[in-house]
Amino acid sequence: MSVAAKTFDLRPVREAVMGTLHDLEDRAGPFGCYRSGRKRRPDLYSSLDAALIRVIMGEDFGSSLTVAARKSWVDHVNSYARRYYDQSGDGSYEDTYGHAPLHANGMVIGALGSLGGQQLYPVSLYKAFDTPEKVGPWLDSLDWSNQWRSSHLFWGGLHCFSFSRACTPEWRTAVFAWLDSSIDETTGWWRRGVPHADRHQPLGGSVHILPMYEHHGHSFPYPERVIDSVLSLQLPNGRWLQRSGPHVMHYLELDALYALKLMRTLAPAYRGPDIERALDAYVDLALEDWADHHESLLSQHPHVILAAVGTFGLLQQHRPEQFPDSRAWSDIFTDRRLYMTSAVEQLASDKQN
């Protein structure tokens, strides 16, 4: 029998991941301080990843942690904040795991929002695109041929700003007008007329944009074309990432599962059997990988574990009966709790009042 046909209880996965996070807690540091690996140093992303992982696995920090524990975690995250308006400060966060400051901004908003905290300083990172007049030229300036990395700026920047108290309806209208007019109607990908540097770029890039459509309820015009494009990118071995290696729950696989999940809600009658066959192929691969290599996977940086946890979350959303747990899992794109900018942000006007 195919592995994909069997029920897979997510509870042991959750327990194994929580055990790993327990091992990565820095006992010498404050609550919420996590190391990047056993005997490695603590870093910002490990603490952010740990928060997002636990939220995605269905934890509610408001009921599971004390007020003091949540405050300690928030204070630890904010210890990485750069001061606002000093010589180098813009309210961004240091120690970014090699990602752009805007990506770290998105991660911080997700962690602090779920913990009930706020960013320490106002963030000036949005200034390049925070008006309807600026946002079009800023979008034009992105490297759409290498949009997987460029779209991190969209995800932690435009997407987060779209929920800011400083954001206007006119700004959101301008953004969606630009996006809608720039989609390639034959593929459902961005950006029309720009060749992609490699096969991974349009999928890895688009999924950092699509959540804005989902969370704001803005109609996406070409769900069938995205389904076609995602299915056509799947490799014969069941993966979407063209890379060998033991770990197959990579961010690009998560991206494919999210795109299929969102688009099949918009076009539920379109290619359902083909989507299920694609899921069968990937589920076989992912569950065999977990069975054979989960200890190796859990020895990676928590940011790698976050991808695997989100992948399981999306598999549960696609097939809740096959992936049961007493908790509902989510993922980094779907979960609205990770985008509470208005609750997390400090505006300059707040400091003046």
Coordinates of C-alpha atoms in Angstrom, one line a residue:
M1 CA 0.0 0.0 0.0
S2 CA 1.2 3.5 -0.8
V3 CA 2.3 5.5 2.2
A4 CA 0.1 8.3 0.9
A5 CA -3.0 6.1 1.5
K6 CA -2.2 5.6 5.2
T7 CA -3.3 7.7 8.1
F8 CA -0.4 9.6 9.7
D9 CA -0.9 10.9 13.2
L10 CA 0.8 14.3 13.6
R11 CA 0.9 14.1 17.4
P12 CA 4.2 12.2 17.5
V13 CA 5.7 14.8 15.1
R14 CA 4.6 17.6 17.3
E15 CA 6.1 15.8 20.4
A16 CA 9.4 15.3 18.6
V17 CA 9.6 18.9 17.4
M18 CA 8.7 20.2 20.9
G19 CA 11.4 17.9 22.3
T20 CA 13.9 19.4 20.0
L21 CA 12.9 22.9 20.9
H22 CA 13.2 22.0 24.6
D23 CA 16.8 20.9 23.9
L24 CA 17.6 24.1 22.0
E25 CA 16.4 26.4 24.9
D26 CA 19.3 28.4 26.3
R27 CA 19.2 27.6 30.0
A28 CA 21.7 30.4 30.7
G29 CA 19.5 33.0 28.9
P30 CA 16.1 34.4 29.4
F31 CA 12.9 32.4 28.6
G32 CA 12.4 32.5 24.9
C33 CA 16.1 32.4 24.1
Y34 CA 16.9 29.5 21.7
R35 CA 20.1 28.2 20.2
S36 CA 20.6 27.5 16.5
G37 CA 21.6 24.0 17.3
R38 CA 23.0 21.9 20.1
K39 CA 26.2 23.5 21.4
R40 CA 25.7 26.4 19.0
R41 CA 25.1 30.1 19.9
P42 CA 21.7 31.6 20.5
D43 CA 20.4 33.7 17.6
L44 CA 17.4 35.9 16.8
Y45 CA 16.0 33.6 14.1
S46 CA 16.0 30.6 16.4
S47 CA 13.8 32.4 18.9
L48 CA 11.5 33.6 16.1
D49 CA 11.4 30.2 14.4
A50 CA 10.5 28.5 17.7
A51 CA 7.6 30.9 18.3
L52 CA 6.3 30.4 14.7
I53 CA 6.7 26.6 14.9
R54 CA 4.7 26.4 18.1
V55 CA 1.9 28.6 16.7
I56 CA 1.8 26.6 13.5
M57 CA 1.5 23.4 15.5
G58 CA -1.7 24.8 17.2
E59 CA -0.4 26.4 20.4
D60 CA -2.1 29.5 21.8
F61 CA 0.5 31.3 23.9
G62 CA -2.2 33.3 25.6
S63 CA -3.3 30.2 27.4
S64 CA -0.1 28.0 27.4
L65 CA 2.4 30.6 28.8
T66 CA 2.3 32.9 31.8
V67 CA 2.4 36.7 31.3
A68 CA 5.9 36.7 32.6
A69 CA 7.1 34.0 30.2
R70 CA 5.6 35.9 27.2
K71 CA 7.2 39.2 28.4
S72 CA 10.6 37.5 28.7
W73 CA 10.3 36.1 25.2
V74 CA 9.2 39.4 23.8
D75 CA 12.0 41.3 25.6
H76 CA 14.6 38.8 24.3
V77 CA 13.4 39.3 20.7
N78 CA 13.5 43.1 21.2
S79 CA 17.0 42.9 22.5
Y80 CA 18.0 42.5 18.8
A81 CA 16.2 45.7 17.7
R82 CA 18.2 48.6 16.3
R83 CA 17.3 52.0 17.7
Y84 CA 15.1 54.3 15.7
Y85 CA 16.6 57.5 14.3
D86 CA 20.0 57.1 15.8
Q87 CA 23.1 57.0 13.6
S88 CA 22.3 53.5 12.3
G89 CA 18.9 52.6 13.6
D90 CA 15.7 52.1 11.7
G91 CA 13.8 49.9 14.1
S92 CA 15.0 46.8 12.2
Y93 CA 16.5 43.7 13.8
E94 CA 20.0 42.4 13.8
D95 CA 21.1 38.8 13.3
T96 CA 19.0 38.0 10.3
Y97 CA 20.1 34.5 9.3
G98 CA 21.4 36.0 6.0
H99 CA 18.0 37.4 5.1
A100 CA 17.1 41.0 4.4
P101 CA 16.0 43.3 7.2
L102 CA 12.4 43.3 5.8
H103 CA 12.3 39.5 6.0
A104 CA 13.4 39.7 9.6
N105 CA 10.7 42.3 10.2
G106 CA 8.0 39.9 9.0
M107 CA 9.4 37.1 11.2
V108 CA 9.4 39.5 14.2
I109 CA 5.8 40.6 13.6
G110 CA 4.7 37.0 13.5
A111 CA 6.5 36.1 16.7
L112 CA 5.6 39.2 18.7
G113 CA 2.0 39.1 17.5
S114 CA 1.5 35.6 18.7
L115 CA 3.2 36.4 22.1
G116 CA 1.1 39.6 22.6
G117 CA 4.1 41.9 22.4
Q118 CA 5.2 45.0 20.4
Q119 CA 8.2 46.0 18.5
L120 CA 10.6 48.1 20.6
Y121 CA 11.0 51.0 18.2
P122 CA 9.1 52.5 15.2
V123 CA 10.1 50.8 12.0
S124 CA 11.2 53.1 9.1
L125 CA 11.8 50.3 6.7
Y126 CA 8.5 51.0 4.9
K127 CA 9.4 54.5 3.9
A128 CA 10.5 53.4 0.4
F129 CA 7.0 52.3 -0.5
D130 CA 4.5 53.7 2.1
T131 CA 2.4 55.9 -0.2
P132 CA 0.4 55.1 -3.4
E133 CA 2.9 57.3 -5.3
K134 CA 5.9 55.4 -4.1
V135 CA 4.7 51.8 -4.2
G136 CA 4.5 51.4 -8.0
P137 CA 8.1 52.5 -8.7
W138 CA 9.3 50.4 -5.7
L139 CA 7.6 47.3 -7.2
D140 CA 9.1 48.1 -10.6
S141 CA 12.5 48.1 -9.0
L142 CA 12.4 44.6 -7.6
D143 CA 14.4 41.9 -9.4
W144 CA 11.5 39.9 -10.9
S145 CA 13.9 37.5 -12.7
N146 CA 15.2 36.4 -9.2
Q147 CA 11.9 37.0 -7.4
W148 CA 12.2 34.2 -4.8
R149 CA 14.6 36.3 -2.8
S150 CA 13.2 39.6 -3.9
S151 CA 9.8 38.6 -2.8
H152 CA 11.0 38.4 0.8
L153 CA 11.0 42.2 0.7
F154 CA 7.3 42.0 -0.4
W155 CA 6.4 39.5 2.3
G156 CA 8.1 41.2 5.3
G157 CA 7.5 44.7 3.8
L158 CA 4.4 45.3 1.7
H159 CA 2.4 42.5 3.1
C160 CA 3.1 43.5 6.7
F161 CA 2.6 47.2 5.9
S162 CA -0.8 46.4 4.4
F163 CA -2.0 45.7 8.0
S164 CA -0.4 48.8 9.6
R165 CA -2.4 51.5 11.1
A166 CA -0.4 53.9 8.8
C167 CA -1.7 52.1 5.7
T168 CA -4.5 53.6 3.7
P169 CA -7.2 52.0 1.5
E170 CA -5.8 54.0 -1.4
W171 CA -2.4 52.4 -0.9
R172 CA -3.9 48.9 -1.0
T173 CA -5.8 49.8 -4.1
A174 CA -2.6 50.9 -5.8
V175 CA -0.8 47.7 -4.9
F176 CA -3.5 45.4 -6.1
A177 CA -3.8 47.4 -9.3
W178 CA -0.1 47.0 -10.0
L179 CA -0.1 43.3 -9.1
D180 CA -3.3 42.4 -11.1
S181 CA -1.9 44.2 -14.2
S182 CA 1.5 42.5 -13.9
I183 CA 0.4 38.9 -13.8
D184 CA 1.2 36.7 -16.7
E185 CA -2.2 35.5 -17.7
T186 CA -0.8 32.3 -19.3
T187 CA 0.9 31.1 -16.1
G188 CA -0.6 33.0 -13.2
W189 CA 3.0 34.0 -12.2
W190 CA 4.7 37.4 -11.8
R191 CA 6.0 39.2 -13.7
R192 CA 4.7 39.3 -17.2
G193 CA 7.5 39.8 -19.8
V194 CA 10.4 39.1 -17.4
P195 CA 12.2 35.8 -17.9
H196 CA 12.9 33.9 -14.7
A197 CA 16.5 33.1 -13.8
D198 CA 15.6 29.4 -13.1
R199 CA 12.5 27.1 -12.7
H200 CA 12.2 27.8 -9.0
Q201 CA 11.8 31.6 -9.1
P202 CA 8.1 32.1 -10.0
L203 CA 6.8 29.6 -7.5
G204 CA 9.1 30.7 -4.7
G205 CA 8.4 34.3 -5.5
S206 CA 4.6 34.2 -6.0
V207 CA 3.8 32.6 -2.7
H208 CA 5.2 35.6 -0.8
I209 CA 2.6 37.7 -2.7
L210 CA -0.5 35.4 -2.7
P211 CA -1.1 35.7 1.0
M212 CA -1.9 39.3 0.6
Y213 CA -4.8 38.3 -1.8
E214 CA -6.0 35.7 0.7
H215 CA -5.8 37.9 3.8
H216 CA -7.4 41.0 2.2
G217 CA -10.0 39.0 0.3
H218 CA -8.9 40.4 -3.0
S219 CA -10.0 38.3 -6.0
F220 CA -7.1 36.6 -7.7
P221 CA -7.8 36.4 -11.5
Y222 CA -6.0 33.3 -12.6
P223 CA -6.3 30.4 -10.1
E224 CA -6.5 27.7 -12.9
R225 CA -3.3 28.9 -14.4
V226 CA -1.5 28.7 -11.1
I227 CA -2.7 25.2 -10.6
D228 CA -1.5 24.3 -14.1
S229 CA 1.9 25.9 -13.4
V230 CA 2.4 24.3 -10.0
L231 CA 1.5 20.8 -11.3
S232 CA 3.8 21.2 -14.3
L233 CA 6.7 22.1 -12.0
Q234 CA 6.5 18.9 -10.0
L235 CA 9.4 16.6 -10.8
P236 CA 9.0 12.8 -11.5
N237 CA 10.3 12.1 -8.0
G238 CA 7.4 14.0 -6.4
R239 CA 9.4 17.1 -5.4
W240 CA 9.2 20.6 -6.6
L241 CA 12.8 21.6 -5.7
Q242 CA 15.3 20.3 -8.2
R243 CA 17.9 19.2 -5.6
S244 CA 19.0 15.9 -4.3
G245 CA 19.4 15.1 -0.6
P246 CA 17.6 13.4 2.2
H247 CA 15.4 16.3 3.4
V248 CA 12.4 16.8 1.1
M249 CA 10.3 19.2 3.3
H250 CA 11.9 22.3 1.9
Y251 CA 10.4 25.8 1.6
L252 CA 9.7 25.3 -2.2
E253 CA 7.6 22.2 -1.4
L254 CA 5.8 24.2 1.2
D255 CA 5.3 26.9 -1.4
A256 CA 3.7 24.4 -3.9
L257 CA 1.4 23.0 -1.3
Y258 CA 0.2 26.5 -0.2
A259 CA -0.4 27.6 -3.8
L260 CA -2.4 24.5 -4.5
K261 CA -4.4 24.8 -1.3
L262 CA -5.3 28.5 -1.9
M263 CA -6.0 28.0 -5.6
R264 CA -8.2 25.0 -5.2
T265 CA -10.4 27.0 -2.8
L266 CA -10.8 29.6 -5.7
A267 CA -11.3 27.0 -8.4
P268 CA -12.6 23.9 -6.6
A269 CA -13.8 22.0 -9.7
Y270 CA -10.5 22.4 -11.6
R271 CA -8.2 19.4 -12.0
G272 CA -9.0 17.9 -8.6
P273 CA -7.8 14.4 -9.5
D274 CA -4.5 15.8 -10.8
I275 CA -4.0 17.7 -7.6
E276 CA -4.7 14.5 -5.6
R277 CA -2.2 12.5 -7.6
A278 CA 0.4 15.2 -7.1
L279 CA -0.2 15.1 -3.4
D280 CA 0.0 11.3 -3.4
A281 CA 3.5 11.5 -5.0
Y282 CA 4.7 14.1 -2.6
V283 CA 3.2 12.5 0.6
D284 CA 4.9 9.2 -0.2
L285 CA 8.2 11.0 -0.4
A286 CA 7.7 13.2 2.6
L287 CA 6.6 10.5 5.0
E288 CA 9.4 8.1 3.9
D289 CA 11.8 11.0 4.5
W290 CA 10.4 11.6 8.0
A291 CA 10.6 7.9 8.9
D292 CA 14.1 7.6 7.7
H293 CA 15.7 11.0 8.4
H294 CA 13.7 12.9 11.0
E295 CA 16.6 12.9 13.5
S296 CA 18.8 14.5 11.0
L297 CA 16.1 17.0 10.0
L298 CA 15.6 18.0 13.6
S299 CA 19.3 18.6 14.0
Q300 CA 19.1 21.5 11.5
H301 CA 18.7 25.1 12.3
P302 CA 15.1 25.9 13.6
H303 CA 14.5 27.8 10.3
V304 CA 14.8 24.5 8.5
I305 CA 12.5 22.8 11.0
L306 CA 10.0 25.6 10.4
A307 CA 9.7 24.6 6.8
A308 CA 9.0 21.0 7.7
V309 CA 6.4 21.9 10.3
G310 CA 4.6 24.2 7.8
T311 CA 4.7 21.4 5.3
F312 CA 2.9 19.1 7.7
G313 CA 0.5 21.9 8.5
L314 CA -0.4 22.2 4.8
L315 CA -0.7 18.4 4.4
Q316 CA -3.2 18.5 7.3
Q317 CA -5.1 21.3 5.6
H318 CA -5.2 19.4 2.3
R319 CA -6.1 16.1 4.0
P320 CA -7.4 16.5 7.6
E321 CA -8.5 12.9 7.9
Q322 CA -5.2 11.5 6.8
F323 CA -3.1 13.8 9.1
P324 CA -5.1 14.0 12.3
D325 CA -4.1 15.7 15.6
S326 CA -6.0 17.1 18.5
R327 CA -4.8 20.5 17.3
A328 CA -5.4 22.2 14.0
W329 CA -2.0 23.0 12.3
S330 CA -1.5 26.0 10.0
D331 CA 1.4 27.4 8.0
I332 CA 3.5 30.5 7.7
F333 CA 1.4 32.0 4.9
T334 CA -2.2 31.1 5.9
D335 CA -2.1 31.9 9.6
R336 CA -3.5 35.4 10.1
R337 CA -2.1 35.5 13.7
L338 CA 1.4 35.9 12.1
Y339 CA 0.5 39.2 10.4
M340 CA -0.9 41.4 13.2
T341 CA 1.2 44.5 12.3
S342 CA -1.3 47.0 13.8
A343 CA -1.0 45.3 17.2
V344 CA 2.7 44.9 17.1
E345 CA 4.0 48.1 15.6
Q346 CA 5.2 51.2 17.3
L347 CA 4.4 54.3 15.2
A348 CA 6.4 57.5 15.6
S349 CA 3.2 59.2 16.5
D350 CA 2.7 56.8 19.4
K351 CA 6.1 57.9 20.8
Q352 CA 5.0 61.6 20.6
N353 CA 1.7 61.1 22.4

